[in-house]
PDB file of C-alpha atoms in Angstrom:
ATOM      1  CA  ILE X   1      -1.870  -6.948   2.956  1.00 79.00           C
ATOM      2  CA  ASP X   2      -3.052 -10.523   3.149  1.00 80.00           C
ATOM      3  CA  PHE X   3      -2.541 -11.439  -0.514  1.00 81.00           C
ATOM      4  CA  ASN X   4      -2.980 -15.147   0.243  1.00 83.00           C
ATOM      5  CA  ASN X   5      -6.578 -14.564   1.344  1.00 85.00           C
ATOM      6  CA  GLY X   6      -7.652 -12.112  -1.356  1.00 86.00           C
ATOM      7  CA  GLY X   7      -6.194  -8.870   0.018  1.00 86.00           C
ATOM      8  CA  SER X   8      -5.383  -6.248  -2.612  1.00 91.00           C
ATOM      9  CA  PHE X   9      -2.701  -3.589  -2.738  1.00 91.00           C
ATOM     10  CA  VAL X  10      -4.356  -2.060  -5.808  1.00 92.00           C
ATOM     11  CA  GLU X  11      -7.713  -1.595  -4.056  1.00 94.00           C
ATOM     12  CA  TRP X  12      -6.408  -0.203  -0.738  1.00 92.00           C
ATOM     13  CA  VAL X  13      -6.419   3.502  -1.644  1.00 94.00           C
ATOM     14  CA  ASP X  14      -9.950   3.317  -3.060  1.00 96.00           C
ATOM     15  CA  THR X  15     -11.092   1.440   0.038  1.00 95.00           C
ATOM     16  CA  LEU X  16      -9.560   4.091   2.294  1.00 96.00           C
ATOM     17  CA  ASP X  17     -11.129   6.862   0.183  1.00 98.00           C
ATOM     18  CA  ARG X  18     -14.559   5.281   0.640  1.00 97.00           C
ATOM     19  CA  MET X  19     -13.881   4.913   4.353  1.00 97.00           C
ATOM     20  CA  LEU X  20     -12.941   8.586   4.642  1.00 98.00           C
ATOM     21  CA  GLU X  21     -16.314   9.541   3.150  1.00 98.00           C
ATOM     22  CA  LEU X  22     -17.969   8.094   6.259  1.00 97.00           C
ATOM     23  CA  ASP X  23     -18.712  10.136   9.370  1.00 97.00           C
ATOM     24  CA  PHE X  24     -16.522   8.679  12.122  1.00 96.00           C
ATOM     25  CA  VAL X  25     -14.171   9.810  14.857  1.00 96.00           C
ATOM     26  CA  THR X  26     -12.232   6.605  15.561  1.00 97.00           C
ATOM     27  CA  ALA X  27     -11.332   3.652  13.332  1.00 97.00           C
ATOM     28  CA  ILE X  28     -10.777   0.248  14.895  1.00 95.00           C
ATOM     29  CA  PRO X  29      -8.447  -1.718  12.589  1.00 90.00           C
ATOM     30  CA  GLY X  30      -8.140  -5.489  12.566  1.00 86.00           C
ATOM     31  CA  HIS X  31      -4.762  -5.078  14.265  1.00 84.00           C
ATOM     32  CA  GLY X  32      -2.754  -2.159  15.577  1.00 89.00           C
ATOM     33  CA  ALA X  33      -3.764   0.961  17.436  1.00 94.00           C
ATOM     34  CA  LEU X  34      -7.022   2.856  17.119  1.00 97.00           C
ATOM     35  CA  LEU X  35      -6.866   5.644  14.540  1.00 97.00           C
ATOM     36  CA  THR X  36      -8.530   9.026  14.291  1.00 97.00           C
ATOM     37  CA  LYS X  37      -9.982  10.058  10.952  1.00 97.00           C
ATOM     38  CA  ASP X  38      -6.971  12.337  10.433  1.00 97.00           C
ATOM     39  CA  GLU X  39      -4.608   9.423  11.096  1.00 97.00           C
ATOM     40  CA  VAL X  40      -6.499   7.308   8.545  1.00 97.00           C
ATOM     41  CA  ARG X  41      -6.073  10.164   6.053  1.00 97.00           C
ATOM     42  CA  VAL X  42      -2.308  10.295   6.739  1.00 97.00           C
ATOM     43  CA  PHE X  43      -2.081   6.513   6.296  1.00 95.00           C
ATOM     44  CA  ARG X  44      -4.031   6.750   3.023  1.00 97.00           C
ATOM     45  CA  ASN X  45      -1.667   9.409   1.687  1.00 98.00           C
ATOM     46  CA  LYS X  46       1.400   7.365   2.627  1.00 96.00           C
ATOM     47  CA  PHE X  47      -0.108   4.326   0.975  1.00 94.00           C
ATOM     48  CA  ALA X  48      -0.874   6.318  -2.190  1.00 97.00           C
ATOM     49  CA  ALA X  49       2.749   7.522  -2.251  1.00 97.00           C
ATOM     50  CA  LEU X  50       3.979   3.933  -1.965  1.00 95.00           C
ATOM     51  CA  GLU X  51       1.660   2.862  -4.787  1.00 95.00           C
ATOM     52  CA  THR X  52       2.930   5.687  -7.014  1.00 96.00           C
ATOM     53  CA  ARG X  53       6.543   4.681  -6.338  1.00 96.00           C
ATOM     54  CA  ALA X  54       5.809   1.025  -6.999  1.00 95.00           C
ATOM     55  CA  ARG X  55       3.976   1.731 -10.268  1.00 96.00           C
ATOM     56  CA  GLU X  56       6.831   3.963 -11.434  1.00 96.00           C
ATOM     57  CA  LEU X  57       9.437   1.261 -10.804  1.00 96.00           C
ATOM     58  CA  ILE X  58       7.377  -1.339 -12.645  1.00 95.00           C
ATOM     59  CA  SER X  59       6.748   1.016 -15.567  1.00 94.00           C
ATOM     60  CA  GLN X  60      10.528   1.350 -15.872  1.00 95.00           C
ATOM     61  CA  GLY X  61      10.622  -2.372 -16.612  1.00 93.00           C
ATOM     62  CA  MET X  62      12.343  -3.416 -13.396  1.00 93.00           C
ATOM     63  CA  SER X  63      12.651  -7.095 -12.665  1.00 92.00           C
ATOM     64  CA  PRO X  64      11.275  -8.392  -9.363  1.00 91.00           C
ATOM     65  CA  ARG X  65      14.784  -8.332  -7.891  1.00 90.00           C
ATOM     66  CA  GLU X  66      15.386  -4.725  -9.000  1.00 93.00           C
ATOM     67  CA  PHE X  67      11.957  -3.726  -7.706  1.00 92.00           C
ATOM     68  CA  LEU X  68      12.684  -5.226  -4.285  1.00 88.00           C
ATOM     69  CA  ALA X  69      16.011  -3.392  -4.161  1.00 89.00           C
ATOM     70  CA  ASN X  70      14.560  -0.028  -5.198  1.00 93.00           C
ATOM     71  CA  LEU X  71      11.139   0.278  -3.544  1.00 92.00           C
ATOM     72  CA  GLN X  72      11.662   2.834  -0.797  1.00 91.00           C
ATOM     73  CA  SER X  73       9.284   3.080   2.153  1.00 90.00           C
ATOM     74  CA  GLU X  74      11.437   4.024   5.123  1.00 91.00           C
ATOM     75  CA  ASP X  75      10.569   7.729   4.805  1.00 94.00           C
ATOM     76  CA  LEU X  76       6.914   6.700   5.140  1.00 93.00           C
ATOM     77  CA  GLY X  77       7.693   4.967   8.421  1.00 91.00           C
ATOM     78  CA  TRP X  78       7.406   1.460   6.972  1.00 87.00           C
ATOM     79  CA  ASP X  79      10.062  -1.221   6.725  1.00 83.00           C
ATOM     80  CA  LEU X  80       8.904  -3.671   4.068  1.00 80.00           C
ATOM     81  CA  SER X  81      12.020  -5.819   4.141  1.00 72.00           C
ATOM     82  CA  GLY X  82      11.636  -9.368   5.318  1.00 62.00           C
ATOM     83  CA  ARG X  83       7.895  -9.512   4.628  1.00 57.00           C
ATOM     84  CA  GLY X  84       8.051 -12.087   1.853  1.00 53.00           C
ATOM     85  CA  GLY X  85       4.923 -12.424  -0.282  1.00 50.00           C
ATOM     86  CA  GLN X  86       3.044 -10.088   2.037  1.00 62.00           C
ATOM     87  CA  GLY X  87       5.319  -7.170   1.197  1.00 78.00           C
ATOM     88  CA  PRO X  88       7.132  -5.991  -1.904  1.00 85.00           C
ATOM     89  CA  GLN X  89       6.957  -9.352  -3.693  1.00 87.00           C
ATOM     90  CA  GLY X  90       3.181  -9.397  -3.412  1.00 88.00           C
ATOM     91  CA  ILE X  91       2.979  -5.738  -4.437  1.00 90.00           C
ATOM     92  CA  TYR X  92       5.117  -6.414  -7.520  1.00 92.00           C
ATOM     93  CA  ALA X  93       3.059  -9.448  -8.521  1.00 90.00           C
ATOM     94  CA  GLU X  94      -0.301  -7.706  -8.152  1.00 92.00           C
ATOM     95  CA  LEU X  95       0.764  -4.462  -9.831  1.00 93.00           C
ATOM     96  CA  THR X  96       2.366  -6.177 -12.815  1.00 92.00           C
ATOM     97  CA  ARG X  97      -0.887  -8.103 -13.364  1.00 89.00           C
ATOM     98  CA  SER X  98      -2.985  -4.948 -13.036  1.00 86.00           C
ATOM     99  CA  MET X  99      -0.755  -2.933 -15.400  1.00 82.00           C
ATOM    100  CA  GLU X 100      -0.863  -5.451 -18.278  1.00 75.00           C
TER     101      GLU X 100
END
Protein backbone atom coordinates (compact mmCIF):
# COMPACT_ATOMS: atom_id res chain seq x y z
CA ILE A 1 0.00 0.00 0.00
CA ASP A 2 1.50 3.29 -1.05
CA PHE A 3 0.56 5.31 2.04
CA ASN A 4 2.88 8.15 1.02
CA ASN A 5 0.83 8.81 -2.11
CA GLY A 6 -2.66 8.44 -0.64
CA GLY A 7 -3.01 4.64 -0.62
CA SER A 8 -5.39 3.28 2.02
CA PHE A 9 -5.37 0.03 3.95
CA VAL A 10 -8.84 0.81 5.29
CA GLU A 11 -10.36 1.18 1.81
CA TRP A 12 -8.73 -1.87 0.17
CA VAL A 13 -11.41 -4.45 1.01
CA ASP A 14 -14.22 -2.17 -0.19
CA THR A 15 -12.27 -1.45 -3.37
CA LEU A 16 -11.78 -5.17 -4.00
CA ASP A 17 -15.48 -5.82 -3.28
CA ARG A 18 -16.45 -3.24 -5.91
CA MET A 19 -13.96 -4.78 -8.32
CA LEU A 20 -15.43 -8.24 -7.79
CA GLU A 21 -18.86 -6.91 -8.78
CA LEU A 22 -17.49 -6.31 -12.28
CA ASP A 23 -17.64 -8.90 -15.05
CA PHE A 24 -14.02 -9.83 -15.80
CA VAL A 25 -11.87 -12.89 -16.33
CA THR A 26 -8.38 -11.47 -15.75
CA ALA A 27 -7.15 -8.59 -13.59
CA ILE A 28 -3.98 -6.76 -14.56
CA PRO A 29 -2.48 -5.26 -11.38
CA GLY A 30 -0.04 -2.38 -11.32
CA HIS A 31 2.68 -4.89 -10.42
CA GLY A 32 2.83 -8.64 -10.01
CA ALA A 33 1.25 -11.46 -11.96
CA LEU A 34 -2.09 -11.41 -13.74
CA LEU A 35 -4.95 -12.64 -11.55
CA THR A 36 -8.15 -14.51 -12.30
CA LYS A 37 -11.33 -13.32 -10.64
CA ASP A 38 -11.07 -16.24 -8.21
CA GLU A 39 -7.51 -15.23 -7.31
CA VAL A 40 -8.69 -11.66 -6.67
CA ARG A 41 -11.38 -13.09 -4.38
CA VAL A 42 -8.76 -15.13 -2.47
CA PHE A 43 -6.56 -12.03 -2.14
CA ARG A 44 -9.55 -10.01 -0.88
CA ASN A 45 -10.33 -12.62 1.77
CA LYS A 46 -6.71 -12.73 2.94
CA PHE A 47 -6.65 -8.96 3.11
CA ALA A 48 -9.90 -8.90 5.11
CA ALA A 49 -8.38 -11.43 7.54
CA LEU A 50 -5.32 -9.22 7.97
CA GLU A 51 -7.53 -6.19 8.59
CA THR A 52 -9.53 -8.08 11.22
CA ARG A 53 -6.33 -9.14 12.99
CA ALA A 54 -4.92 -5.63 12.88
CA ARG A 55 -8.12 -4.04 14.22
CA GLU A 56 -8.25 -6.59 17.04
CA LEU A 57 -4.68 -5.84 18.13
CA ILE A 58 -5.32 -2.10 18.10
CA SER A 59 -8.58 -2.50 20.02
CA GLN A 60 -6.56 -4.30 22.71
CA GLY A 61 -4.63 -1.06 23.18
CA MET A 62 -1.33 -2.31 21.79
CA SER A 63 1.43 0.19 21.28
CA PRO A 64 2.99 0.47 17.82
CA ARG A 65 5.88 -1.73 18.96
CA GLU A 66 3.54 -4.41 20.34
CA PHE A 67 1.44 -4.24 17.18
CA LEU A 68 4.49 -4.77 14.98
CA ALA A 69 5.53 -7.75 17.10
CA ASN A 70 2.09 -9.37 17.09
CA LEU A 71 0.58 -8.79 13.64
CA GLN A 72 0.74 -12.20 11.98
CA SER A 73 0.57 -12.57 8.21
CA GLU A 74 2.82 -15.49 7.36
CA ASP A 75 -0.11 -17.94 7.20
CA LEU A 76 -1.61 -15.65 4.55
CA GLY A 77 1.55 -15.96 2.47
CA TRP A 78 2.75 -12.44 3.25
CA ASP A 79 5.91 -11.36 5.04
CA LEU A 80 5.33 -7.80 6.22
CA SER A 81 8.61 -7.48 8.09
CA GLY A 82 11.09 -4.97 6.80
CA ARG A 83 8.49 -2.93 4.91
CA GLY A 84 8.76 0.21 7.02
CA GLY A 85 5.94 2.73 6.63
CA GLN A 86 4.51 0.73 3.74
CA GLY A 87 3.76 -2.25 5.97
CA PRO A 88 2.65 -2.71 9.55
CA GLN A 89 3.67 0.79 10.67
CA GLY A 90 1.48 2.37 8.02
CA ILE A 91 -1.36 -0.04 8.82
CA TYR A 92 -1.14 0.83 12.52
CA ALA A 93 -1.11 4.57 11.84
CA GLU A 94 -4.07 4.50 9.46
CA LEU A 95 -6.19 2.14 11.57
CA THR A 96 -5.64 4.03 14.81
CA ARG A 97 -6.79 7.22 13.05
CA SER A 98 -9.84 5.49 11.58
CA MET A 99 -10.82 3.88 14.90
CA GLU A 100 -10.81 7.12 16.93
